[in-house]
Amino acid sequence: MRGLQLRLEGRIVKRAVARRPDMRWPLPPGLAAALTGARIAGFRRRAKYILMRLDSGWSVLIHLGMSGRMLVEPVGRNDITLHEHIELETDDGWRVGFVDPRRFGSVDLIETDREDQHKLLAGLGPEPLDDAFSTPVLDAALAGKKTPIKAALLDQKIVAGLGNIYVCEALFRAGISPLRQAHTIPGARSRRLVPAIKETLTEAIAAGGSSLRDYVQTNGELGYFQHAWKVYGREGLPCPACQSDETCDGVRRIVQSGRSTFYCTRKQR
DNA sequence: CAAGAATCCTGTCAGC
DNA sequence: TGCTGACAGGATTCTT
């Protein structure tokens, strides 16, 4: 969002093209028309959604899914053409592409004054970096939940914006087993978990995110938080907390609700 | 109702 | 080199 904001805020969309509508959700038929000629007033992020506000009273809601990226480059460079499903051009010579090979991402239109009532935003939990995301708030959301804490943290209704990598990393930092039932978290564990989530995200944002394969910033640069991963993607490697302790088997990989979980069975309980 | 599985789609990589 | 299967940052919808 910040990469888009840098180049697009205040600019006028000179040209917009929507090439294929069959994304995760069908693109709204009026998307290109709504963009063309509009001035981009500003940006906002909610959970994993980017909201681009137009001066027409409409907002463009963007979700990148798993493989989506926004490309921002000078007109004429055209780095990517394959899987570029939406393209726009500004009045000052910049080109923006919405690139998404898997098409798990999508874009929608919503009136700006009704943004939070959009079906995809309406039920979301608190922003993890807001003061509103606190130990008592998390405790209330986890009360009575029998699902593993790993699945609960991926549930956007409980806290909004955490994905698989950052859940694994935050649970490691908090010393909590991903298998532990959610209702057993409130108390001392929750008081470690909430700060662990905030610290993980804050550090990752400062590092420009985690570049695994196709995730890059809007200027094409890689994030570098992947070098700071302590457990994610590190199956079989020594646990950075236990180091040479021979009672630690190192980082283990399991599958929970169809997603990989990485953790240390010694440090995380 | 809650929890877990299946699903959408394409690309990449390991193993044979 | 080419084939096959597993796996990938997500989130909804379908089953149990």
PDB file of C-alpha atoms in Angstrom, chain A:
ATOM      1  CA  MET A   1       0.000   0.000   0.000  1.00  0.00           C
ATOM      2  CA  ARG A   2       2.802   2.389   0.855  1.00  0.00           C
ATOM      3  CA  GLY A   3       4.485   1.697  -2.486  1.00  0.00           C
ATOM      4  CA  LEU A   4       1.286   2.566  -4.319  1.00  0.00           C
ATOM      5  CA  GLN A   5       0.696   5.611  -2.156  1.00  0.00           C
ATOM      6  CA  LEU A   6       4.134   7.000  -2.945  1.00  0.00           C
ATOM      7  CA  ARG A   7       3.492   7.147  -6.697  1.00  0.00           C
ATOM      8  CA  LEU A   8      -0.263   7.386  -6.997  1.00  0.00           C
ATOM      9  CA  GLU A   9      -1.641   9.704  -4.331  1.00  0.00           C
ATOM     10  CA  GLY A  10      -2.968  12.860  -5.956  1.00  0.00           C
ATOM     11  CA  ARG A  11      -2.525  11.549  -9.515  1.00  0.00           C
ATOM     12  CA  ILE A  12      -5.219  11.187 -12.176  1.00  0.00           C
ATOM     13  CA  VAL A  13      -5.829   7.866 -13.883  1.00  0.00           C
ATOM     14  CA  LYS A  14      -5.367   8.501 -17.579  1.00  0.00           C
ATOM     15  CA  ARG A  15      -6.099   4.974 -18.768  1.00  0.00           C
ATOM     16  CA  ALA A  16      -7.338   1.761 -17.144  1.00  0.00           C
ATOM     17  CA  VAL A  17      -7.747  -1.728 -18.543  1.00  0.00           C
ATOM     18  CA  ALA A  18      -9.239  -4.844 -16.929  1.00  0.00           C
ATOM     19  CA  ARG A  19      -8.103  -7.802 -19.018  1.00  0.00           C
ATOM     20  CA  ARG A  20      -9.804 -10.787 -17.395  1.00  0.00           C
ATOM     21  CA  PRO A  21     -12.652 -10.745 -14.915  1.00  0.00           C
ATOM     22  CA  ASP A  22     -12.316 -14.277 -13.535  1.00  0.00           C
ATOM     23  CA  MET A  23     -10.341 -13.591 -10.387  1.00  0.00           C
ATOM     24  CA  ARG A  24     -11.067 -15.031  -6.902  1.00  0.00           C
ATOM     25  CA  TRP A  25     -14.269 -13.038  -7.136  1.00  0.00           C
ATOM     26  CA  PRO A  26     -15.442 -11.681 -10.492  1.00  0.00           C
ATOM     27  CA  LEU A  27     -14.146  -8.173 -11.153  1.00  0.00           C
ATOM     28  CA  PRO A  28     -16.947  -5.577 -11.148  1.00  0.00           C
ATOM     29  CA  PRO A  29     -17.913  -4.797 -14.772  1.00  0.00           C
ATOM     30  CA  GLY A  30     -17.537  -1.055 -14.174  1.00  0.00           C
ATOM     31  CA  LEU A  31     -13.983  -1.194 -12.800  1.00  0.00           C
ATOM     32  CA  ALA A  32     -12.087   0.303 -15.751  1.00  0.00           C
ATOM     33  CA  ALA A  33     -14.745   2.973 -16.234  1.00  0.00           C
ATOM     34  CA  ALA A  34     -14.702   3.885 -12.527  1.00  0.00           C
ATOM     35  CA  LEU A  35     -10.926   4.298 -12.618  1.00  0.00           C
ATOM     36  CA  THR A  36     -10.575   6.188 -15.871  1.00  0.00           C
ATOM     37  CA  GLY A  37     -10.387   9.925 -15.301  1.00  0.00           C
ATOM     38  CA  ALA A  38     -10.595   9.666 -11.518  1.00  0.00           C
ATOM     39  CA  ARG A  39      -8.174  11.403  -9.186  1.00  0.00           C
ATOM     40  CA  ILE A  40      -6.615   9.114  -6.593  1.00  0.00           C
ATOM     41  CA  ALA A  41      -7.367  10.788  -3.277  1.00  0.00           C
ATOM     42  CA  GLY A  42      -5.607   8.452  -0.871  1.00  0.00           C
ATOM     43  CA  PHE A  43      -4.988   4.986   0.503  1.00  0.00           C
ATOM     44  CA  ARG A  44      -5.919   2.919   3.482  1.00  0.00           C
ATOM     45  CA  ARG A  45      -5.208  -0.647   4.564  1.00  0.00           C
ATOM     46  CA  ARG A  46      -7.500  -2.943   6.516  1.00  0.00           C
ATOM     47  CA  ALA A  47      -6.313  -6.489   7.289  1.00  0.00           C
ATOM     48  CA  LYS A  48      -4.808  -7.762   4.014  1.00  0.00           C
ATOM     49  CA  TYR A  49      -6.925  -5.439   1.924  1.00  0.00           C
ATOM     50  CA  ILE A  50      -5.695  -2.268   0.235  1.00  0.00           C
ATOM     51  CA  LEU A  51      -8.273   0.478  -0.274  1.00  0.00           C
ATOM     52  CA  MET A  52      -7.534   3.064  -2.944  1.00  0.00           C
ATOM     53  CA  ARG A  53      -9.879   6.020  -2.603  1.00  0.00           C
ATOM     54  CA  LEU A  54     -10.972   7.918  -5.681  1.00  0.00           C
ATOM     55  CA  ASP A  55     -12.308  11.466  -5.578  1.00  0.00           C
ATOM     56  CA  SER A  56     -15.494  10.196  -7.203  1.00  0.00           C
ATOM     57  CA  GLY A  57     -16.691   8.733  -3.913  1.00  0.00           C
ATOM     58  CA  TRP A  58     -15.683   5.200  -4.873  1.00  0.00           C
ATOM     59  CA  SER A  59     -12.954   3.078  -3.316  1.00  0.00           C
ATOM     60  CA  VAL A  60     -11.064   0.296  -5.042  1.00  0.00           C
ATOM     61  CA  LEU A  61     -10.665  -2.723  -2.754  1.00  0.00           C
ATOM     62  CA  ILE A  62      -7.610  -4.845  -3.574  1.00  0.00           C
ATOM     63  CA  HIS A  63      -6.589  -8.250  -2.232  1.00  0.00           C
ATOM     64  CA  LEU A  64      -3.412  -9.890  -3.519  1.00  0.00           C
ATOM     65  CA  GLY A  65      -4.259 -13.459  -2.522  1.00  0.00           C
ATOM     66  CA  MET A  66      -1.222 -15.744  -2.487  1.00  0.00           C
ATOM     67  CA  SER A  67       0.602 -14.798  -5.662  1.00  0.00           C
ATOM     68  CA  GLY A  68      -0.593 -11.277  -6.360  1.00  0.00           C
ATOM     69  CA  ARG A  69       1.612  -8.213  -6.607  1.00  0.00           C
ATOM     70  CA  MET A  70       1.306  -4.613  -7.621  1.00  0.00           C
ATOM     71  CA  LEU A  71       3.911  -3.420 -10.060  1.00  0.00           C
ATOM     72  CA  VAL A  72       4.698   0.286 -10.315  1.00  0.00           C
ATOM     73  CA  GLU A  73       7.044   1.428 -13.053  1.00  0.00           C
ATOM     74  CA  PRO A  74       7.564   4.271 -15.537  1.00  0.00           C
ATOM     75  CA  VAL A  75       5.425   4.051 -18.676  1.00  0.00           C
ATOM     76  CA  GLY A  76       7.329   2.264 -21.409  1.00  0.00           C
ATOM     77  CA  ARG A  77       9.315  -0.113 -19.203  1.00  0.00           C
ATOM     78  CA  ASN A  78       6.733  -2.960 -19.254  1.00  0.00           C
ATOM     79  CA  ASP A  79       8.550  -5.473 -17.068  1.00  0.00           C
ATOM     80  CA  ILE A  80       5.648  -7.887 -16.823  1.00  0.00           C
ATOM     81  CA  THR A  81       2.942  -8.714 -19.289  1.00  0.00           C
ATOM     82  CA  LEU A  82       2.002 -12.316 -18.460  1.00  0.00           C
ATOM     83  CA  HIS A  83      -0.722 -12.539 -15.771  1.00  0.00           C
ATOM     84  CA  GLU A  84      -1.114  -8.786 -15.616  1.00  0.00           C
ATOM     85  CA  HIS A  85      -4.873  -8.705 -15.229  1.00  0.00           C
ATOM     86  CA  ILE A  86      -5.389  -5.015 -14.537  1.00  0.00           C
ATOM     87  CA  GLU A  87      -3.345  -2.090 -15.779  1.00  0.00           C
ATOM     88  CA  LEU A  88      -3.567   1.625 -15.218  1.00  0.00           C
ATOM     89  CA  GLU A  89      -1.580   4.656 -16.196  1.00  0.00           C
ATOM     90  CA  THR A  90      -1.270   7.966 -14.401  1.00  0.00           C
ATOM     91  CA  ASP A  91      -1.179  11.504 -15.775  1.00  0.00           C
ATOM     92  CA  ASP A  92       2.486  11.799 -14.753  1.00  0.00           C
ATOM     93  CA  GLY A  93       3.793   8.797 -16.629  1.00  0.00           C
ATOM     94  CA  TRP A  94       3.637   5.854 -14.227  1.00  0.00           C
ATOM     95  CA  ARG A  95       2.198   2.455 -15.020  1.00  0.00           C
ATOM     96  CA  VAL A  96       0.602   0.197 -12.436  1.00  0.00           C
ATOM     97  CA  GLY A  97      -0.018  -3.496 -12.999  1.00  0.00           C
ATOM     98  CA  PHE A  98      -2.004  -5.936 -10.903  1.00  0.00           C
ATOM     99  CA  VAL A  99      -0.162  -9.193 -11.508  1.00  0.00           C
ATOM    100  CA  ASP A 100      -1.525 -12.447 -10.109  1.00  0.00           C
ATOM    101  CA  PRO A 101      -0.655 -15.828 -11.692  1.00  0.00           C
ATOM    102  CA  ARG A 102      -2.915 -17.910  -9.448  1.00  0.00           C
ATOM    103  CA  ARG A 103      -5.794 -15.422  -9.521  1.00  0.00           C
ATOM    104  CA  PHE A 104      -6.563 -15.959  -5.828  1.00  0.00           C
ATOM    105  CA  GLY A 105      -6.551 -12.202  -5.502  1.00  0.00           C
ATOM    106  CA  SER A 106      -9.310  -9.843  -6.529  1.00  0.00           C
ATOM    107  CA  VAL A 107     -10.428  -6.250  -6.866  1.00  0.00           C
ATOM    108  CA  ASP A 108     -13.805  -4.744  -6.093  1.00  0.00           C
ATOM    109  CA  LEU A 109     -15.496  -1.366  -5.927  1.00  0.00           C
ATOM    110  CA  ILE A 110     -17.245   0.036  -2.852  1.00  0.00           C
ATOM    111  CA  GLU A 111     -18.565   3.486  -1.977  1.00  0.00           C
ATOM    112  CA  THR A 112     -15.894   5.186   0.164  1.00  0.00           C
ATOM    113  CA  ASP A 113     -18.282   6.043   2.981  1.00  0.00           C
ATOM    114  CA  ARG A 114     -19.375   2.396   3.181  1.00  0.00           C
ATOM    115  CA  GLU A 115     -15.919   0.784   3.009  1.00  0.00           C
ATOM    116  CA  ASP A 116     -16.171  -1.067   6.285  1.00  0.00           C
ATOM    117  CA  GLN A 117     -19.573  -2.473   5.374  1.00  0.00           C
ATOM    118  CA  HIS A 118     -18.109  -4.344   2.402  1.00  0.00           C
ATOM    119  CA  LYS A 119     -18.848  -8.046   2.807  1.00  0.00           C
ATOM    120  CA  LEU A 120     -15.123  -8.852   2.964  1.00  0.00           C
ATOM    121  CA  LEU A 121     -14.380  -6.247   5.659  1.00  0.00           C
ATOM    122  CA  ALA A 122     -17.509  -6.368   7.787  1.00  0.00           C
ATOM    123  CA  GLY A 123     -16.601  -9.284  10.065  1.00  0.00           C
ATOM    124  CA  LEU A 124     -12.886  -8.629  10.519  1.00  0.00           C
ATOM    125  CA  GLY A 125     -11.275  -8.621  13.950  1.00  0.00           C
ATOM    126  CA  PRO A 126      -9.032  -5.853  15.318  1.00  0.00           C
ATOM    127  CA  GLU A 127      -5.862  -4.670  13.618  1.00  0.00           C
ATOM    128  CA  PRO A 128      -2.977  -6.401  15.400  1.00  0.00           C
ATOM    129  CA  LEU A 129      -0.921  -3.206  15.708  1.00  0.00           C
ATOM    130  CA  ASP A 130      -3.785  -1.141  17.144  1.00  0.00           C
ATOM    131  CA  ASP A 131      -4.085  -0.605  20.879  1.00  0.00           C
ATOM    132  CA  ALA A 132      -7.518  -2.177  20.461  1.00  0.00           C
ATOM    133  CA  PHE A 133      -5.725  -5.500  19.989  1.00  0.00           C
ATOM    134  CA  SER A 134      -4.860  -6.239  23.591  1.00  0.00           C
ATOM    135  CA  THR A 135      -4.557  -9.225  25.898  1.00  0.00           C
ATOM    136  CA  PRO A 136      -8.136  -8.925  27.239  1.00  0.00           C
ATOM    137  CA  VAL A 137      -9.526  -8.549  23.725  1.00  0.00           C
ATOM    138  CA  LEU A 138      -7.676 -11.624  22.470  1.00  0.00           C
ATOM    139  CA  ASP A 139      -8.686 -13.578  25.560  1.00  0.00           C
ATOM    140  CA  ALA A 140     -12.346 -12.817  24.939  1.00  0.00           C
ATOM    141  CA  ALA A 141     -12.041 -13.916  21.304  1.00  0.00           C
ATOM    142  CA  LEU A 142     -10.367 -17.198  22.255  1.00  0.00           C
ATOM    143  CA  ALA A 143     -12.715 -18.075  25.116  1.00  0.00           C
ATOM    144  CA  GLY A 144     -14.248 -21.499  24.652  1.00  0.00           C
ATOM    145  CA  LYS A 145     -12.466 -22.137  21.341  1.00  0.00           C
ATOM    146  CA  LYS A 146     -11.298 -25.707  20.967  1.00  0.00           C
ATOM    147  CA  THR A 147      -9.473 -25.101  17.709  1.00  0.00           C
ATOM    148  CA  PRO A 148      -5.646 -25.024  17.817  1.00  0.00           C
ATOM    149  CA  ILE A 149      -4.192 -21.559  18.473  1.00  0.00           C
ATOM    150  CA  LYS A 150      -2.499 -21.739  15.056  1.00  0.00           C
ATOM    151  CA  ALA A 151      -5.865 -21.917  13.297  1.00  0.00           C
ATOM    152  CA  ALA A 152      -7.396 -19.288  15.599  1.00  0.00           C
ATOM    153  CA  LEU A 153      -4.683 -16.743  14.754  1.00  0.00           C
ATOM    154  CA  LEU A 154      -5.169 -17.362  11.037  1.00  0.00           C
ATOM    155  CA  ASP A 155      -8.881 -16.660  11.506  1.00  0.00           C
ATOM    156  CA  GLN A 156      -9.301 -13.055  10.375  1.00  0.00           C
ATOM    157  CA  LYS A 157     -12.355 -12.625  12.613  1.00  0.00           C
ATOM    158  CA  ILE A 158     -10.162 -13.029  15.706  1.00  0.00           C
ATOM    159  CA  VAL A 159      -7.316 -10.777  14.617  1.00  0.00           C
ATOM    160  CA  ALA A 160      -7.030  -9.296  11.142  1.00  0.00           C
ATOM    161  CA  GLY A 161      -4.026  -9.534   8.872  1.00  0.00           C
ATOM    162  CA  LEU A 162      -1.916 -12.400  10.187  1.00  0.00           C
ATOM    163  CA  GLY A 163      -0.854 -15.012   7.650  1.00  0.00           C
ATOM    164  CA  ASN A 164       0.842 -18.375   7.869  1.00  0.00           C
ATOM    165  CA  ILE A 165       4.409 -17.113   8.182  1.00  0.00           C
ATOM    166  CA  TYR A 166       3.768 -14.538  10.869  1.00  0.00           C
ATOM    167  CA  VAL A 167       1.572 -16.843  12.944  1.00  0.00           C
ATOM    168  CA  CYS A 168       4.385 -19.424  13.026  1.00  0.00           C
ATOM    169  CA  GLU A 169       6.955 -16.783  13.927  1.00  0.00           C
ATOM    170  CA  ALA A 170       4.803 -15.130  16.616  1.00  0.00           C
ATOM    171  CA  LEU A 171       3.997 -18.466  18.285  1.00  0.00           C
ATOM    172  CA  PHE A 172       7.692 -19.291  18.360  1.00  0.00           C
ATOM    173  CA  ARG A 173       8.557 -15.963  19.968  1.00  0.00           C
ATOM    174  CA  ALA A 174       5.802 -16.452  22.538  1.00  0.00           C
ATOM    175  CA  GLY A 175       6.929 -20.008  23.278  1.00  0.00           C
ATOM    176  CA  ILE A 176       3.463 -21.414  22.578  1.00  0.00           C
ATOM    177  CA  SER A 177       2.765 -24.694  20.804  1.00  0.00           C
ATOM    178  CA  PRO A 178       0.708 -24.223  17.633  1.00  0.00           C
ATOM    179  CA  LEU A 179      -1.253 -27.337  18.651  1.00  0.00           C
ATOM    180  CA  ARG A 180      -2.440 -25.918  21.962  1.00  0.00           C
ATOM    181  CA  GLN A 181      -6.200 -25.391  22.156  1.00  0.00           C
ATOM    182  CA  ALA A 182      -7.094 -21.720  21.858  1.00  0.00           C
ATOM    183  CA  HIS A 183      -9.076 -21.545  25.093  1.00  0.00           C
ATOM    184  CA  THR A 184      -5.941 -22.424  27.093  1.00  0.00           C
ATOM    185  CA  ILE A 185      -4.121 -19.278  25.911  1.00  0.00           C
ATOM    186  CA  PRO A 186      -5.735 -16.570  28.107  1.00  0.00           C
ATOM    187  CA  GLY A 187      -3.508 -15.645  31.044  1.00  0.00           C
ATOM    188  CA  ALA A 188       0.283 -15.704  31.046  1.00  0.00           C
ATOM    189  CA  ARG A 189       0.490 -17.128  27.512  1.00  0.00           C
ATOM    190  CA  SER A 190      -1.725 -14.435  26.104  1.00  0.00           C
ATOM    191  CA  ARG A 191       0.420 -11.786  27.777  1.00  0.00           C
ATOM    192  CA  ARG A 192       3.393 -13.144  25.840  1.00  0.00           C
ATOM    193  CA  LEU A 193       1.502 -13.757  22.607  1.00  0.00           C
ATOM    194  CA  VAL A 194       0.070 -10.290  22.045  1.00  0.00           C
ATOM    195  CA  PRO A 195       3.456  -8.521  22.238  1.00  0.00           C
ATOM    196  CA  ALA A 196       5.034 -11.318  20.178  1.00  0.00           C
ATOM    197  CA  ILE A 197       2.519 -10.703  17.385  1.00  0.00           C
ATOM    198  CA  LYS A 198       3.070  -6.952  17.469  1.00  0.00           C
ATOM    199  CA  GLU A 199       6.860  -7.293  17.478  1.00  0.00           C
ATOM    200  CA  THR A 200       6.888  -9.840  14.657  1.00  0.00           C
ATOM    201  CA  LEU A 201       4.761  -7.652  12.418  1.00  0.00           C
ATOM    202  CA  THR A 202       6.581  -4.446  13.262  1.00  0.00           C
ATOM    203  CA  GLU A 203       9.950  -5.983  12.434  1.00  0.00           C
ATOM    204  CA  ALA A 204       8.650  -7.583   9.245  1.00  0.00           C
ATOM    205  CA  ILE A 205       7.178  -4.310   7.983  1.00  0.00           C
ATOM    206  CA  ALA A 206      10.439  -2.491   8.720  1.00  0.00           C
ATOM    207  CA  ALA A 207      12.249  -5.163   6.681  1.00  0.00           C
ATOM    208  CA  GLY A 208       9.968  -4.690   3.675  1.00  0.00           C
ATOM    209  CA  GLY A 209       8.149  -7.975   4.239  1.00  0.00           C
ATOM    210  CA  SER A 210       9.166 -11.550   3.496  1.00  0.00           C
ATOM    211  CA  SER A 211      10.116 -12.458  -0.077  1.00  0.00           C
ATOM    212  CA  LEU A 212       9.507 -16.164  -0.595  1.00  0.00           C
ATOM    213  CA  ARG A 213       9.001 -16.414  -4.329  1.00  0.00           C
ATOM    214  CA  ASP A 214       6.844 -13.823  -6.060  1.00  0.00           C
ATOM    215  CA  TYR A 215       6.290 -11.434  -3.163  1.00  0.00           C
ATOM    216  CA  VAL A 216       8.099  -8.178  -3.808  1.00  0.00           C
ATOM    217  CA  GLN A 217       7.533  -4.527  -3.061  1.00  0.00           C
ATOM    218  CA  THR A 218       5.897  -2.338  -5.703  1.00  0.00           C
ATOM    219  CA  ASN A 219       9.276  -1.231  -7.045  1.00  0.00           C
ATOM    220  CA  GLY A 220      10.277  -4.872  -7.523  1.00  0.00           C
ATOM    221  CA  GLU A 221      12.671  -4.909  -4.590  1.00  0.00           C
ATOM    222  CA  LEU A 222      12.684  -7.936  -2.331  1.00  0.00           C
ATOM    223  CA  GLY A 223      11.760  -7.735   1.318  1.00  0.00           C
ATOM    224  CA  TYR A 224      14.347  -9.207   3.640  1.00  0.00           C
ATOM    225  CA  PHE A 225      12.420 -10.429   6.666  1.00  0.00           C
ATOM    226  CA  GLN A 226      12.791 -14.020   5.373  1.00  0.00           C
ATOM    227  CA  HIS A 227      16.347 -13.870   6.703  1.00  0.00           C
ATOM    228  CA  ALA A 228      14.919 -13.212  10.173  1.00  0.00           C
ATOM    229  CA  TRP A 229      12.604 -16.251  10.141  1.00  0.00           C
ATOM    230  CA  LYS A 230      13.339 -18.382  13.178  1.00  0.00           C
ATOM    231  CA  VAL A 231      11.133 -21.380  12.328  1.00  0.00           C
ATOM    232  CA  TYR A 232       9.170 -20.826   9.117  1.00  0.00           C
ATOM    233  CA  GLY A 233      10.630 -22.843   6.240  1.00  0.00           C
ATOM    234  CA  ARG A 234      13.393 -24.193   8.516  1.00  0.00           C
ATOM    235  CA  GLU A 235      12.342 -27.820   8.958  1.00  0.00           C
ATOM    236  CA  GLY A 236      15.177 -29.934  10.361  1.00  0.00           C
ATOM    237  CA  LEU A 237      17.391 -26.971  11.174  1.00  0.00           C
ATOM    238  CA  PRO A 238      18.446 -26.273  14.763  1.00  0.00           C
ATOM    239  CA  CYS A 239      15.997 -24.249  16.828  1.00  0.00           C
ATOM    240  CA  PRO A 240      17.541 -20.814  17.371  1.00  0.00           C
ATOM    241  CA  ALA A 241      16.294 -20.764  20.988  1.00  0.00           C
ATOM    242  CA  CYS A 242      17.653 -24.172  22.003  1.00  0.00           C
ATOM    243  CA  GLN A 243      20.872 -23.932  19.972  1.00  0.00           C
ATOM    244  CA  SER A 244      23.081 -26.890  20.816  1.00  0.00           C
ATOM    245  CA  ASP A 245      20.798 -28.367  23.492  1.00  0.00           C
ATOM    246  CA  GLU A 246      20.707 -32.068  22.614  1.00  0.00           C
ATOM    247  CA  THR A 247      17.180 -32.474  24.049  1.00  0.00           C
ATOM    248  CA  CYS A 248      15.932 -30.295  21.152  1.00  0.00           C
ATOM    249  CA  ASP A 249      15.261 -32.039  17.828  1.00  0.00           C
ATOM    250  CA  GLY A 250      15.284 -28.782  15.904  1.00  0.00           C
ATOM    251  CA  VAL A 251      12.479 -27.205  13.912  1.00  0.00           C
ATOM    252  CA  ARG A 252       9.611 -29.527  13.061  1.00  0.00           C
ATOM    253  CA  ARG A 253       7.051 -29.238  10.278  1.00  0.00           C
ATOM    254  CA  ILE A 254       3.483 -30.450  10.659  1.00  0.00           C
ATOM    255  CA  VAL A 255       0.301 -29.782   8.698  1.00  0.00           C
ATOM    256  CA  GLN A 256      -2.607 -28.060  10.411  1.00  0.00           C
ATOM    257  CA  SER A 257      -5.840 -27.438   8.528  1.00  0.00           C
ATOM    258  CA  GLY A 258      -3.976 -27.926   5.300  1.00  0.00           C
ATOM    259  CA  ARG A 259      -1.219 -25.425   6.023  1.00  0.00           C
ATOM    260  CA  SER A 260       2.392 -25.989   7.028  1.00  0.00           C
ATOM    261  CA  THR A 261       3.262 -25.199  10.620  1.00  0.00           C
ATOM    262  CA  PHE A 262       6.869 -24.896  11.755  1.00  0.00           C
ATOM    263  CA  TYR A 263       7.753 -24.989  15.442  1.00  0.00           C
ATOM    264  CA  CYS A 264      10.077 -26.231  18.156  1.00  0.00           C
ATOM    265  CA  THR A 265       8.575 -28.898  20.420  1.00  0.00           C
ATOM    266  CA  ARG A 266      10.983 -28.018  23.229  1.00  0.00           C
ATOM    267  CA  LYS A 267      10.630 -24.260  23.384  1.00  0.00           C
ATOM    268  CA  GLN A 268       6.945 -24.135  22.357  1.00  0.00           C
ATOM    269  CA  ARG A 269       4.526 -25.753  24.819  1.00  0.00           C
TER     270      ARG A 269
END
